[in-house]
Short mmCIF file of C-alpha atoms in Angstrom, two decimals:
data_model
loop_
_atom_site.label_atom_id
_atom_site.label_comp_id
_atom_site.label_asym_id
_atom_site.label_seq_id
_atom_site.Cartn_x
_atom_site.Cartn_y
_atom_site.Cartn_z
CA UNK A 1 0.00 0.00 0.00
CA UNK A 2 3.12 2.49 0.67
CA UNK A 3 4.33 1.75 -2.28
CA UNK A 4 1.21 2.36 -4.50
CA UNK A 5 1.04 5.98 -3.07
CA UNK A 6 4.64 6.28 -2.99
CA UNK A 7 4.83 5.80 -7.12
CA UNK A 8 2.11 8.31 -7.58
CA UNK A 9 1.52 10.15 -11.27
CA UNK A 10 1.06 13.50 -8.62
CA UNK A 11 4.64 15.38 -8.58
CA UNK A 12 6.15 15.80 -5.65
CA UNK A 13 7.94 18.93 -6.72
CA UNK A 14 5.63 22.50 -6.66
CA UNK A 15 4.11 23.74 -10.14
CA UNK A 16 5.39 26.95 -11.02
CA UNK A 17 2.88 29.57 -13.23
CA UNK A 18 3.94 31.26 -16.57
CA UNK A 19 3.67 35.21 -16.61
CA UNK A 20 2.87 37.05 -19.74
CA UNK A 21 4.64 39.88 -20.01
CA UNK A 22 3.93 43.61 -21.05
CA UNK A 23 4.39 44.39 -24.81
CA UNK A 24 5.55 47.77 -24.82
CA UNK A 25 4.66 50.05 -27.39
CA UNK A 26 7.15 52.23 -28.72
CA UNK A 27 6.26 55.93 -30.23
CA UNK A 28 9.03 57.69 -32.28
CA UNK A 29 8.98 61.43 -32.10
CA UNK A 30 9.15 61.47 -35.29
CA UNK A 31 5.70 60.29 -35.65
CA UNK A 32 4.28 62.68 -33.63
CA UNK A 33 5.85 65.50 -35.90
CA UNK A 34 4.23 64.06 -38.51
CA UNK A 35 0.54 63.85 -36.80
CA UNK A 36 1.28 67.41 -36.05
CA UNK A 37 1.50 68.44 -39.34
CA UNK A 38 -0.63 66.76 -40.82
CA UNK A 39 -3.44 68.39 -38.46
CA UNK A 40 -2.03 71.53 -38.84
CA UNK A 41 -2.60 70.87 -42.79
CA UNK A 42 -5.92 69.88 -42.40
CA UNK A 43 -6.93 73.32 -40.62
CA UNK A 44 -4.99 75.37 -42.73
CA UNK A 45 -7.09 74.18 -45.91
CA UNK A 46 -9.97 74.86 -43.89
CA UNK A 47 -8.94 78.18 -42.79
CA UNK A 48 -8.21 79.02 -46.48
CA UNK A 49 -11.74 77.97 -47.52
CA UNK A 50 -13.39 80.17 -45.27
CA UNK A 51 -11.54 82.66 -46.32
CA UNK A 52 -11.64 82.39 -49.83
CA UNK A 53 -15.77 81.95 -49.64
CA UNK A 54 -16.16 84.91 -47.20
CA UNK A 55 -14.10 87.14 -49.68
CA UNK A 56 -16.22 85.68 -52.54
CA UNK A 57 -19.10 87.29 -50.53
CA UNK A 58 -18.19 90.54 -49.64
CA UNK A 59 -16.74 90.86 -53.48
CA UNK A 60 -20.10 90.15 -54.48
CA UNK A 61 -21.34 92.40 -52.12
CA UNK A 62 -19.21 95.39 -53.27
CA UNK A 63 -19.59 94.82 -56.95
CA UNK A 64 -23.50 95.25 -56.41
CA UNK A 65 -23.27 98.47 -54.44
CA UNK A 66 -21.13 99.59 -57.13
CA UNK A 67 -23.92 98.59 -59.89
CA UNK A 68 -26.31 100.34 -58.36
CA UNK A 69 -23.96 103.31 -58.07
CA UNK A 70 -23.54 103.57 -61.66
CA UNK A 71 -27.04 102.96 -62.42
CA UNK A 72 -27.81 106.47 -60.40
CA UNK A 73 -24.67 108.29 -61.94
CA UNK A 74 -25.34 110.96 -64.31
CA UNK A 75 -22.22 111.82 -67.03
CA UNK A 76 -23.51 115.46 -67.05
CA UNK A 77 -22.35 115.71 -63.84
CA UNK A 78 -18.76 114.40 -64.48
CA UNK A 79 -18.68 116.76 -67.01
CA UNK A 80 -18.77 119.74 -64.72
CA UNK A 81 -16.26 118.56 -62.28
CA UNK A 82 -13.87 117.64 -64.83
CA UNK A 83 -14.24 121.29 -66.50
CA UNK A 84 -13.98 122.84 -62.34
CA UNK A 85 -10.94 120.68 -62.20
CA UNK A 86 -8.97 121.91 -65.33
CA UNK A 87 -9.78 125.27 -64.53
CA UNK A 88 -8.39 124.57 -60.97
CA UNK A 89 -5.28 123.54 -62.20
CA UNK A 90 -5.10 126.48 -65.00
CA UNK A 91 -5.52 128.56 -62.09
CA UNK A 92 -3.02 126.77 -59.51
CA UNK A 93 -0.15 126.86 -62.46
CA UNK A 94 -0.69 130.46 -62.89
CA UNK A 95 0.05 131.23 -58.85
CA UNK A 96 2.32 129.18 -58.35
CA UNK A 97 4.60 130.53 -61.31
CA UNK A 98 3.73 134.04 -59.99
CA UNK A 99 5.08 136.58 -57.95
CA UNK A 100 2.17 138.98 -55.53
CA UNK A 101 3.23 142.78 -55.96
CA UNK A 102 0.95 143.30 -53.22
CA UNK A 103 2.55 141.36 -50.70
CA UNK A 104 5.93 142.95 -51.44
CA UNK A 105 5.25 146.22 -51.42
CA UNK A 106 2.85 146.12 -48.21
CA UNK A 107 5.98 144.34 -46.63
CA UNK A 108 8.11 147.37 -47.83
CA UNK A 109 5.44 149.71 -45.81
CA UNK A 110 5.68 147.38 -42.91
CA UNK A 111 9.26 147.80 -42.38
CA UNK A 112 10.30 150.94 -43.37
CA UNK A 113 11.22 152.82 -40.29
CA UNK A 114 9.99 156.61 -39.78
CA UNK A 115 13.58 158.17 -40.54
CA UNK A 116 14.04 155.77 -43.59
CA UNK A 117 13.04 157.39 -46.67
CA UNK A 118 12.51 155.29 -50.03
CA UNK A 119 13.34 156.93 -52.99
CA UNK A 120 13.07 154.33 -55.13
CA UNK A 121 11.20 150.83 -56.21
CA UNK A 122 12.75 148.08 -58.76
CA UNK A 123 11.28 144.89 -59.63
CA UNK A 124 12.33 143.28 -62.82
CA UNK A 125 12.99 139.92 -63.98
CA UNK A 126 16.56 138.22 -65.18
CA UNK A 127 17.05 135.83 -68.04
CA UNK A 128 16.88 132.97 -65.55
CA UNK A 129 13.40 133.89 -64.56
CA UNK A 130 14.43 135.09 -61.36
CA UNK A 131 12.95 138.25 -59.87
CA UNK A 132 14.96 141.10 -58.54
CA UNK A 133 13.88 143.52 -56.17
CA UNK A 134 15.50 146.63 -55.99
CA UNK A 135 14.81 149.45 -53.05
CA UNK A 136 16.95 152.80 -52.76
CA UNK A 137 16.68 154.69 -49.96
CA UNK A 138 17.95 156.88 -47.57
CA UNK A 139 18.45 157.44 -43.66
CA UNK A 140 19.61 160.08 -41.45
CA UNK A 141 22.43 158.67 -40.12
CA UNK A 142 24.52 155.48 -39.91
CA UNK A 143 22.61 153.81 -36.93
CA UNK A 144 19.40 154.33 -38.49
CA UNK A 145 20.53 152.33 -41.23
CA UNK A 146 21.55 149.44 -39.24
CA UNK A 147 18.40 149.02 -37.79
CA UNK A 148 16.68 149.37 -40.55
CA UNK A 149 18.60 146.53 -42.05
CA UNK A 150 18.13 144.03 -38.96
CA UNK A 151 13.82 145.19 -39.31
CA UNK A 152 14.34 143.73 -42.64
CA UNK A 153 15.93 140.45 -41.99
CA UNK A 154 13.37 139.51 -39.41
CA UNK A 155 10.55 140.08 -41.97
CA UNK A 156 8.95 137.30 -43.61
CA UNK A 157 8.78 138.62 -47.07
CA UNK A 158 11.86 140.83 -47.29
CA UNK A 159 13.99 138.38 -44.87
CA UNK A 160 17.24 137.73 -46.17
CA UNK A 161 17.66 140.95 -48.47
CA UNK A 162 21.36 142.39 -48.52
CA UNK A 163 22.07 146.22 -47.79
CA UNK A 164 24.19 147.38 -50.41
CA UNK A 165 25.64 151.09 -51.76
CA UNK A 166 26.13 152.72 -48.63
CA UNK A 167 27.51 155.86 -48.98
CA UNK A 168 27.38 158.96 -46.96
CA UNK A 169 26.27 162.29 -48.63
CA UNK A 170 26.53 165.94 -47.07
CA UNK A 171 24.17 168.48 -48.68
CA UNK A 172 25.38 171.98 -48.80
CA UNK A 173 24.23 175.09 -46.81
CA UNK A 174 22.20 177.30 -48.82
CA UNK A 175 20.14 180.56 -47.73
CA UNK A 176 16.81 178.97 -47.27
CA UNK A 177 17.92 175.99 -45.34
CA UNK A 178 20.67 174.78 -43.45
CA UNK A 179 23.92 171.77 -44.15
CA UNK A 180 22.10 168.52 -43.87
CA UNK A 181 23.68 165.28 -43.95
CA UNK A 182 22.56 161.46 -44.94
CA UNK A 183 23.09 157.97 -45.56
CA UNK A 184 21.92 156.52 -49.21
CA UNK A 185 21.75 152.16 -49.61
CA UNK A 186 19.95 150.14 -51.03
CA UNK A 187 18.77 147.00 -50.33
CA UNK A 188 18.36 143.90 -52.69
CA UNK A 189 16.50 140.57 -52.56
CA UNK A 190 16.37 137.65 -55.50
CA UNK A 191 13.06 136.24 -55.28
CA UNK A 192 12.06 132.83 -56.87
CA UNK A 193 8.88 132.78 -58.25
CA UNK A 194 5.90 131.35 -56.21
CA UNK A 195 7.67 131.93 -53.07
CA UNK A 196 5.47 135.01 -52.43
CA UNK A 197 2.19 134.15 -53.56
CA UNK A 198 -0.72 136.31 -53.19
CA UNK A 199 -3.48 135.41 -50.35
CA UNK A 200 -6.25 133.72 -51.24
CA UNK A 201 -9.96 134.66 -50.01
CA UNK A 202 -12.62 131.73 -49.83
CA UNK A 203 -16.15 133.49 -51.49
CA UNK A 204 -18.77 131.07 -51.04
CA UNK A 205 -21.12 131.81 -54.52
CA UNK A 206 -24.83 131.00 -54.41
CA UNK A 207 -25.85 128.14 -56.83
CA UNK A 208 -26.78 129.21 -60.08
CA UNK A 209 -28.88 127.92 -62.39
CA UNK A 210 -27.78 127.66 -65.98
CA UNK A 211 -30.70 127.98 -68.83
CA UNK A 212 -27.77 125.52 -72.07
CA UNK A 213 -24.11 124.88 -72.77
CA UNK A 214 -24.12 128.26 -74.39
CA UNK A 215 -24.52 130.10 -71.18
CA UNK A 216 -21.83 127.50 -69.11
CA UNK A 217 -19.58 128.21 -72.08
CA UNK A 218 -19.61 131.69 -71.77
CA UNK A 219 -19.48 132.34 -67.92
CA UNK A 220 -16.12 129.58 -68.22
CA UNK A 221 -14.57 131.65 -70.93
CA UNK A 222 -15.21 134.70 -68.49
CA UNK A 223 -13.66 132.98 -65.65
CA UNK A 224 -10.54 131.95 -67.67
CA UNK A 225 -10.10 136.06 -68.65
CA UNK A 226 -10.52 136.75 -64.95
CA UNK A 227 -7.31 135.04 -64.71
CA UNK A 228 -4.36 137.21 -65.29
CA UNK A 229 -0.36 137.25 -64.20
CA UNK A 230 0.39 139.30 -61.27
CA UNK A 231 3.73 140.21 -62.24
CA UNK A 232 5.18 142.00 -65.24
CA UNK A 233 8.34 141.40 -66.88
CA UNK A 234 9.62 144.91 -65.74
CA UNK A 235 8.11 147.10 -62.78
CA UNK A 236 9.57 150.23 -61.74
CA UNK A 237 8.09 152.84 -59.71
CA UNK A 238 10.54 155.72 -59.04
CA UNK A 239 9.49 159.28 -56.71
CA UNK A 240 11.10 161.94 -57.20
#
């Protein structure tokens, strides 16, 4: 009987379990770069179709507005602007290549002191189409003279004119009147035209109404007249 249980098909020794182990899964970065772009591809194209079909729209949108615009535009209209325009432009060519008399010579009464007295007025043009200004006058005495010639450089229109000539003159005694002494210069400026221009006044016209193109021909060829140059070639005003 010991023996029979002693030669049992039961192993003595203790059974020992197999473990499965973990696969591990292994995830390059690579790879993830290329999810990433990929994605990022995928919402750029959408991005770009949005786009593209919300500028469709508002193209759309503009191009009627601008139908409809047209449809109410009237060429006599554009007509008139374009002839207010040329005339414009006549009219800005024509100051701007201009010198204003006016200006100068209400600069020459704004500086002229009370013992300065002009005896003369120049105002010609070269052969380079430069304008020369030309002033003789006269003081009482040497410091008079200097001041009058540091009034004239701070002046906006006559700044930068020269003092030139000075000379010193001593009139004789006679009967009547006594010896009387003075200084004689004159003073000099080059001016470039449409440095000075003339000032312009704003009129605000009421609206007229024209009756044909014979009548809008006529009142344009008036206002082109109107126009003329405010300088001459040669100016001279001399007292005596």
């Amino acid at each position: 009987m010991d023996s029979s249980q002693s030669s049992s098909f039961i192993p003595k020794t203790p059974m020992s379990g197999t473990l499965n182990k973990r696969r591990v899964r292994k995830i390059y970065i690579f790879t993830y770069l290329i999810y990433i772009f990929f994605i990022s591809s995928l919402l750029a194209a959408g991005g770009t179709w949005f786009y593209k079909v919300s500028t469709q729209n508002k193209l759309a949108a503009v191009q009627s507005e601008l139908n409809e615009e047209r449809k109410k535009f009237n060429q006599a209209d554009l007509e008139k602007v374009t002839e207010l325009d040329s005339l414009i432009i006549e009219a800005n060519k024509i100051l701007t290549g201009q010198v204003s008399v006016v200006q100068i010579l209400e600069a020459v009464e704004r500086v002229t002191l009370v013992a300065v007295d002009m005896r003369g007025f120049l105002f010609e043009k070269d052969i380079n189409t430069k304008l020369v200004l030309e002033l003789s006058a006269e003081a009482s005495d040497f410091n008079t003279t200097l001041f009058q010639r540091q009034v004239l450089s701070g002046d906006a229109v006559l700044g930068g004119a020269t003092v030139t000539g000075v000379t010193y003159a001593n009139t004789a005694a006679s009967e009547d009147s006594k010896a009387k002494s003075s200084v004689l210069f004159t003073v000099e400026k080059d001016i470039l035209p449409g440095t000075i221009l003339p000032q312009v006044q704003t009129v605000t016209l009421p609206p007229t109404v024209s009756s044909g193109p014979e009548e809008q021909t006529t009142s344009s060829a008036a206002a082109t007249e109107s126009v003329q140059p405010l300088v001459n070639d040669n100016v001279e005003l001399l007292t005596p």
